[in-house]
Amino acid sequence: MSTDVAFLGLGNMGLPMALNLVRAGFSVSGHDLVPANVERFVAGGGKTETDSMKAVAAAEVAITMLPASRHVESAYLGDNGILANAKTGTLLIDCSTIAPDAARRVAAAAVERGLTMIDAPVSGGTAGAAAATLTFMVGGPADGLSKARPYLEKMGKAIFHAGDRGAGQTVKMCNNMLLGIQMIGTCEAIRLGIANGIDAKLLSEIIGKSSGRNWALEVYNPCPGVMPNAPASRGYGGGFGVDLMLKDLGLAVENALSTNSSVPMGSLARSLYDLHSKGGAGALDFSSIFKMLGAPDK
Ligand code: NAD
């Protein structure tokens, strides 16, 4: 049976993205190290097979949505990895958030094998993944992006060509450093309002129409009960993990060292997320930093 897409990484983001491709009519083979994630994909109409590399070898497009640089490097560059198995002409799309340098290394190895690869990290969270409204930030050749468009358009609604290999990851790194900083600032402001007897919902509504407005406040409010659909209102489950935000802030701080850039707020945000993770919150949504900034019982 022919396969349009081999999709590796069916976690919080990858599962809804892959299911949107299935709904759009593509034949998608989904793979994850966690069997329950694959079962959810199959229950949603996707197909799978025991050997993910057999699926890659049969696919027109391989898409990866993996946690971090090391997972992407091993999935593509490993002895029995994607580059070793993809047939000539297969388009490679990595949607994970990884270091720009790692993205360039993997894309260079793909080119050496005669394959086209783009880095296409996303923004928009799990809600954006489910609603197919993600923003894609693409690095790599323009013809690679043209070939990828029919697939990306079914998973997102804004697609930007940021530049050459790794440029998508560079833009994503800048975006997520700002997001991490904004989330902490938003938590501080809501905490301060509550400590002064202001209702968190009312405070958020007013700031949402004032100069402090931002995505963390308006779309992803970190205070439980303010937004029924935000991770804060479901015990900070699902969403974008603290450890993933910590990874992204680490990428920004490392990159700042190598480019001699000053990121004092990004460094501080990284340290706060590090403490939060060490306190046992690594798997919670990143908006749970709200808890760290309050009294232990709140
Ligand atoms: P996740 O941890 O929920 O999912 C990653 C999945 O990859 C896991 O299910 C894991 O089992 C699987 N995996 C790891 N190695 C694999 C391999 N070799 N083959 C197949 N599957 C493998 O993470 P997520 O929240 O879905 O995030 C994925 C990427 O997207 C990360 O780089 C993250 O930074 C980025 N991102 C996440 C969000 C968000 O809101 N969660 C938003 C934008 C970007």
Short mmCIF file of C-alpha atoms in Angstrom, two decimals, residues 173-275:
data_model
loop_
_atom_site.label_atom_id
_atom_site.label_comp_id
_atom_site.label_asym_id
_atom_site.label_seq_id
_atom_site.Cartn_x
_atom_site.Cartn_y
_atom_site.Cartn_z
CA MET A 173 14.12 30.15 19.42
CA CYS A 174 13.58 33.94 19.56
CA ASN A 175 9.80 33.48 19.78
CA ASN A 176 9.97 30.96 22.61
CA MET A 177 12.44 32.98 24.65
CA LEU A 178 9.94 35.84 24.49
CA LEU A 179 7.07 33.48 25.37
CA GLY A 180 8.92 32.13 28.43
CA ILE A 181 9.63 35.65 29.66
CA GLN A 182 6.04 36.77 28.98
CA MET A 183 4.56 33.79 30.81
CA ILE A 184 6.54 34.57 33.96
CA GLY A 185 5.64 38.27 33.76
CA THR A 186 1.98 37.38 33.28
CA CYS A 187 2.05 35.07 36.33
CA GLU A 188 3.67 37.79 38.44
CA ALA A 189 1.07 40.37 37.43
CA ILE A 190 -1.89 38.06 38.13
CA ARG A 191 -0.38 37.00 41.47
CA LEU A 192 0.10 40.64 42.45
CA GLY A 193 -3.51 41.47 41.53
CA ILE A 194 -4.85 38.51 43.53
CA ALA A 195 -2.73 39.50 46.55
CA ASN A 196 -4.47 42.87 46.38
CA GLY A 197 -7.94 41.35 46.29
CA ILE A 198 -8.61 41.69 42.54
CA ASP A 199 -10.44 38.86 40.81
CA ALA A 200 -8.05 37.09 38.42
CA LYS A 201 -10.65 36.85 35.63
CA LEU A 202 -11.51 40.55 35.80
CA LEU A 203 -7.84 41.51 36.03
CA SER A 204 -7.05 39.40 32.96
CA GLU A 205 -9.98 40.89 31.05
CA ILE A 206 -8.84 44.45 31.79
CA ILE A 207 -5.15 43.81 31.01
CA GLY A 208 -6.32 42.03 27.83
CA LYS A 209 -7.67 45.39 26.67
CA SER A 210 -4.66 47.34 27.94
CA SER A 211 -0.97 47.71 27.16
CA GLY A 212 0.05 44.58 29.12
CA ARG A 213 -1.89 42.27 26.77
CA ASN A 214 -0.04 39.24 25.46
CA TRP A 215 -0.60 35.65 24.25
CA ALA A 216 0.12 34.01 27.64
CA LEU A 217 -2.57 36.16 29.24
CA GLU A 218 -5.16 36.14 26.47
CA VAL A 219 -4.91 32.67 24.97
CA TYR A 220 -3.17 30.56 27.61
CA ASN A 221 -4.02 32.18 30.94
CA PRO A 222 -1.89 30.55 33.71
CA CYS A 223 -4.40 31.11 36.54
CA PRO A 224 -6.76 28.13 37.11
CA GLY A 225 -10.38 28.95 36.30
CA VAL A 226 -9.79 32.04 34.18
CA MET A 227 -9.95 30.16 30.88
CA PRO A 228 -11.80 26.83 30.83
CA ASN A 229 -9.75 25.49 27.91
CA ALA A 230 -6.28 26.48 29.12
CA PRO A 231 -3.99 23.84 30.71
CA ALA A 232 -4.21 25.80 34.01
CA SER A 233 -7.88 24.81 34.27
CA ARG A 234 -7.12 21.09 33.88
CA GLY A 235 -4.40 20.76 36.50
CA TYR A 236 -1.71 21.94 34.07
CA GLY A 237 -1.94 18.64 32.16
CA GLY A 238 -1.06 18.28 28.45
CA GLY A 239 0.00 21.46 26.67
CA PHE A 240 3.64 22.51 26.44
CA GLY A 241 5.80 20.88 29.09
CA VAL A 242 8.02 22.75 31.56
CA ASP A 243 10.98 20.65 30.40
CA LEU A 244 10.34 21.60 26.77
CA MET A 245 10.28 25.29 27.69
CA LEU A 246 13.46 24.77 29.72
CA LYS A 247 15.07 23.18 26.65
CA ASP A 248 14.03 26.12 24.45
CA LEU A 249 15.34 28.72 26.89
CA GLY A 250 18.58 26.70 27.07
CA LEU A 251 18.85 26.90 23.27
CA ALA A 252 18.41 30.68 23.44
CA VAL A 253 20.97 31.16 26.21
CA GLU A 254 23.54 28.90 24.50
CA ASN A 255 22.99 30.68 21.21
CA ALA A 256 23.35 34.08 22.92
CA LEU A 257 26.76 32.99 24.26
CA SER A 258 27.93 31.92 20.82
CA THR A 259 26.63 35.07 19.09
CA ASN A 260 27.73 37.43 21.88
CA SER A 261 24.14 38.57 22.43
CA SER A 262 22.77 39.84 25.76
CA VAL A 263 19.69 37.97 27.01
CA PRO A 264 19.44 38.79 30.74
CA MET A 265 15.68 38.19 30.91
CA GLY A 266 15.98 34.99 28.88
CA SER A 267 18.71 33.74 31.26
CA LEU A 268 16.60 34.53 34.30
CA ALA A 269 13.57 32.83 32.77
CA ARG A 270 15.74 29.74 32.09
CA SER A 271 16.88 29.65 35.73
CA LEU A 272 13.30 29.95 37.01
CA TYR A 273 12.09 27.14 34.76
CA ASP A 274 15.09 25.07 35.85
CA LEU A 275 14.13 25.49 39.52
#
